[in-house]
Amino acid sequence: MKAEILRELRTSGDFVSGQDLCDRFGVSRTAVWKVIRQLEADGYDIEAVTNKGYKLLSYPDILSSAELMSRINTQWAGRKVYFKPEMESTNEYAKYLAEEGKDHGSLVVTNAQTAGKGRRGRQWISPPGEAVSMSLILRPEFSPDRASMLTLVMALSVADTISQLHPELKVSIKWPNDVLVNEHKVCGILTEMDAEPDYIHDVIVGVGINVNQKEFPEELSDIATSLRIEKGEHIDRAGLIIGTMEYFEYYYGIYAEHLDFSCFVQNYDGYLVNRGREVRVLDPKGEYTGTAEGVNDRGELIVNLPDGSARTVSSGEVSVRGIYGYV
Ligand code: BTN
């Protein structure tokens, strides 16, 4: 009921009478009052006036199930939120919940990760209250070889969300799935799958967004940034989560229908920071350089080589760098 009352207060934007809330949810005035007290304890600023009711005065940057569920308008992506203030890793908790049988679209969110995981076994730092750390549980009905492109679909969803909410920021994607602002990384995505050769049990798509960090450790400062640093103001994390779920749900529907990346190529290439630039392909079979052209309908990067031939690079095998550094 907390999420529903919060939704009522938020959508009304004005006073909502206690009696209306009682009638609507079939509960007593005391029950409504208790929820209002809980919301205040969570940090919401609510004005209570006799004979008028309750009015939400401000929208603090709070992450909780109630906050997210009071704002989300999707059909399935993020409709069920599993929130805890602290977790080791949202991907690990999502894996546990997936094994417990939680639904397609269930979203795990935390305010702080103590053992966040990056790609290639790296560590991912998500300081308390400053980042978005979330993992979406998916149960695709397609074959496992189609799942890797979901990472690119998520990168596009995050890029579109940041662009829509903060149009003044220069958003790009470093193939395959780093989202950048001003050519510095603001988001990483870690997709993990539990599958048999021809059947997917579940896919966990983990998303980490640097939102309100004011600074980064020296070794990361050339590569990473946060939305706050780039925009110069505090950013609402719940809005980013909700926007990403809305875009992802829409794009997932398209992807599940076509099972290739063709519908997204134009949008994705529009963000591609490597496009038209020289890149170094760190292939375990031998490094090479070339000019990145864009992605194909399998989400692979097309790299034109100096001899006029082209190679396609798939994300599982290799990583791609700019020839002078990260991009
Ligand atoms: C990368 O190395 O770029 C991927 C980083 C992915 C980090 C996110 S944060 C939420 C989710 N839980 C994790 O432990 N990792 C992912």
Coordinates of N, CA, C and O in Angstrom, one line a residue, residues 273-283 286-294 301-313 319-324 327:
V273 N 30.8 5.6 -30.2 CA 32.0 6.5 -30.1 C 33.1 6.1 -31.0 O 33.9 6.9 -31.5
N274 N 33.2 4.7 -31.2 CA 34.3 4.2 -32.0 C 34.1 4.4 -33.5 O 35.0 4.2 -34.3
R275 N 32.9 4.8 -33.9 CA 32.6 4.9 -35.3 C 33.5 5.8 -36.1 O 33.7 7.0 -35.8
G276 N 34.1 5.3 -37.2 CA 35.0 6.1 -38.0 C 36.3 6.3 -37.4 O 37.2 7.1 -37.9
R277 N 36.6 5.7 -36.2 CA 37.9 6.0 -35.5 C 38.7 4.7 -35.6 O 38.2 3.6 -35.7
E278 N 40.0 4.9 -35.5 CA 41.0 3.8 -35.4 C 40.8 3.1 -34.1 O 40.8 3.7 -33.0
V279 N 40.7 1.8 -34.2 CA 40.7 1.0 -32.9 C 41.7 -0.1 -33.0 O 42.2 -0.6 -34.0
R280 N 42.0 -0.5 -31.8 CA 43.0 -1.7 -31.6 C 42.1 -2.8 -31.1 O 41.4 -2.7 -30.1
V281 N 42.1 -3.9 -31.8 CA 41.3 -5.1 -31.4 C 42.2 -6.1 -30.7 O 43.2 -6.6 -31.3
L282 N 41.9 -6.3 -29.4 CA 42.8 -7.1 -28.6 C 42.3 -8.6 -28.7 O 41.6 -9.1 -27.8
D283 N 42.6 -9.2 -29.8 CA 42.2 -10.6 -30.1 C 43.2 -11.5 -29.6 O 44.4 -11.3 -29.9
G286 N 45.7 -12.6 -31.9 CA 46.6 -11.6 -32.5 C 46.0 -10.3 -32.6 O 44.9 -10.2 -33.1
E287 N 46.7 -9.3 -32.0 CA 46.1 -7.9 -32.0 C 46.2 -7.3 -33.4 O 47.1 -7.6 -34.2
Y288 N 45.2 -6.5 -33.8 CA 45.3 -5.7 -35.0 C 44.6 -4.4 -34.9 O 43.8 -4.2 -33.9
T289 N 44.9 -3.5 -35.8 CA 44.2 -2.2 -35.8 C 43.4 -2.0 -37.1 O 43.7 -2.6 -38.1
G290 N 42.4 -1.1 -37.0 CA 41.6 -0.9 -38.2 C 40.6 0.3 -37.8 O 40.7 0.9 -36.8
T291 N 39.7 0.6 -38.8 CA 38.8 1.6 -38.5 C 37.4 1.0 -38.3 O 36.9 0.3 -39.1
A292 N 36.8 1.4 -37.1 CA 35.5 0.9 -36.8 C 34.4 1.5 -37.7 O 34.4 2.7 -37.8
E293 N 33.6 0.7 -38.3 CA 32.6 1.2 -39.2 C 31.2 1.3 -38.5 O 30.4 2.2 -38.8
G294 N 30.9 0.3 -37.7 CA 29.6 0.3 -37.1 C 29.3 -1.2 -36.7 O 30.2 -2.0 -36.8
L301 N 31.0 -5.8 -34.2 CA 31.7 -4.5 -34.7 C 32.4 -4.8 -36.0 O 33.1 -5.8 -36.1
I302 N 32.1 -4.0 -37.0 CA 32.7 -4.2 -38.3 C 34.0 -3.3 -38.3 O 33.9 -2.1 -38.1
V303 N 35.1 -3.9 -38.5 CA 36.4 -3.1 -38.5 C 37.0 -3.3 -39.9 O 37.3 -4.4 -40.4
N304 N 37.2 -2.1 -40.5 CA 37.9 -2.1 -41.9 C 39.4 -2.0 -41.7 O 39.9 -1.2 -41.0
L305 N 40.1 -3.0 -42.3 CA 41.5 -3.1 -42.2 C 42.2 -2.3 -43.3 O 41.6 -2.0 -44.3
P306 N 43.5 -1.9 -43.0 CA 44.2 -1.1 -44.0 C 44.3 -1.7 -45.4 O 44.4 -1.0 -46.4
D307 N 44.2 -3.0 -45.5 CA 44.3 -3.6 -46.8 C 43.0 -3.6 -47.6 O 42.9 -4.3 -48.6
G308 N 42.0 -3.0 -47.0 CA 40.7 -2.9 -47.7 C 39.7 -4.0 -47.3 O 38.5 -3.9 -47.7
S309 N 40.2 -5.0 -46.6 CA 39.3 -6.0 -46.2 C 38.6 -5.6 -44.9 O 38.9 -4.6 -44.2
A310 N 37.5 -6.4 -44.5 CA 36.8 -6.0 -43.2 C 36.8 -7.3 -42.3 O 36.7 -8.4 -42.8
R311 N 36.8 -7.0 -41.0 CA 36.6 -8.2 -40.1 C 35.4 -7.8 -39.2 O 35.2 -6.6 -38.9
T312 N 34.7 -8.8 -38.7 CA 33.7 -8.6 -37.7 C 34.2 -9.1 -36.4 O 34.8 -10.2 -36.3
V313 N 33.9 -8.3 -35.3 CA 34.4 -8.7 -34.0 C 33.2 -9.0 -33.1 O 32.3 -8.1 -33.0
S319 N 38.4 -7.5 -26.8 CA 38.0 -6.2 -26.4 C 38.7 -5.2 -27.4 O 39.6 -5.5 -28.1
V320 N 38.1 -4.1 -27.5 CA 38.5 -3.0 -28.4 C 38.8 -1.8 -27.7 O 38.1 -1.4 -26.8
R321 N 39.9 -1.2 -28.0 CA 40.3 0.1 -27.4 C 40.6 1.1 -28.5 O 40.8 0.7 -29.7
G322 N 40.6 2.4 -28.1 CA 41.1 3.4 -29.0 C 42.6 3.2 -29.2 O 43.2 2.5 -28.3
I323 N 43.2 3.7 -30.2 CA 44.6 3.4 -30.3 C 45.5 4.2 -29.3 O 46.6 3.8 -29.0
Y324 N 44.9 5.3 -28.8 CA 45.7 6.0 -27.8 C 45.2 5.8 -26.3 O 45.8 6.3 -25.4
V327 N 39.1 5.2 -25.5 CA 38.2 5.3 -26.6 C 38.9 5.6 -27.9 O 39.7 6.4 -28.1

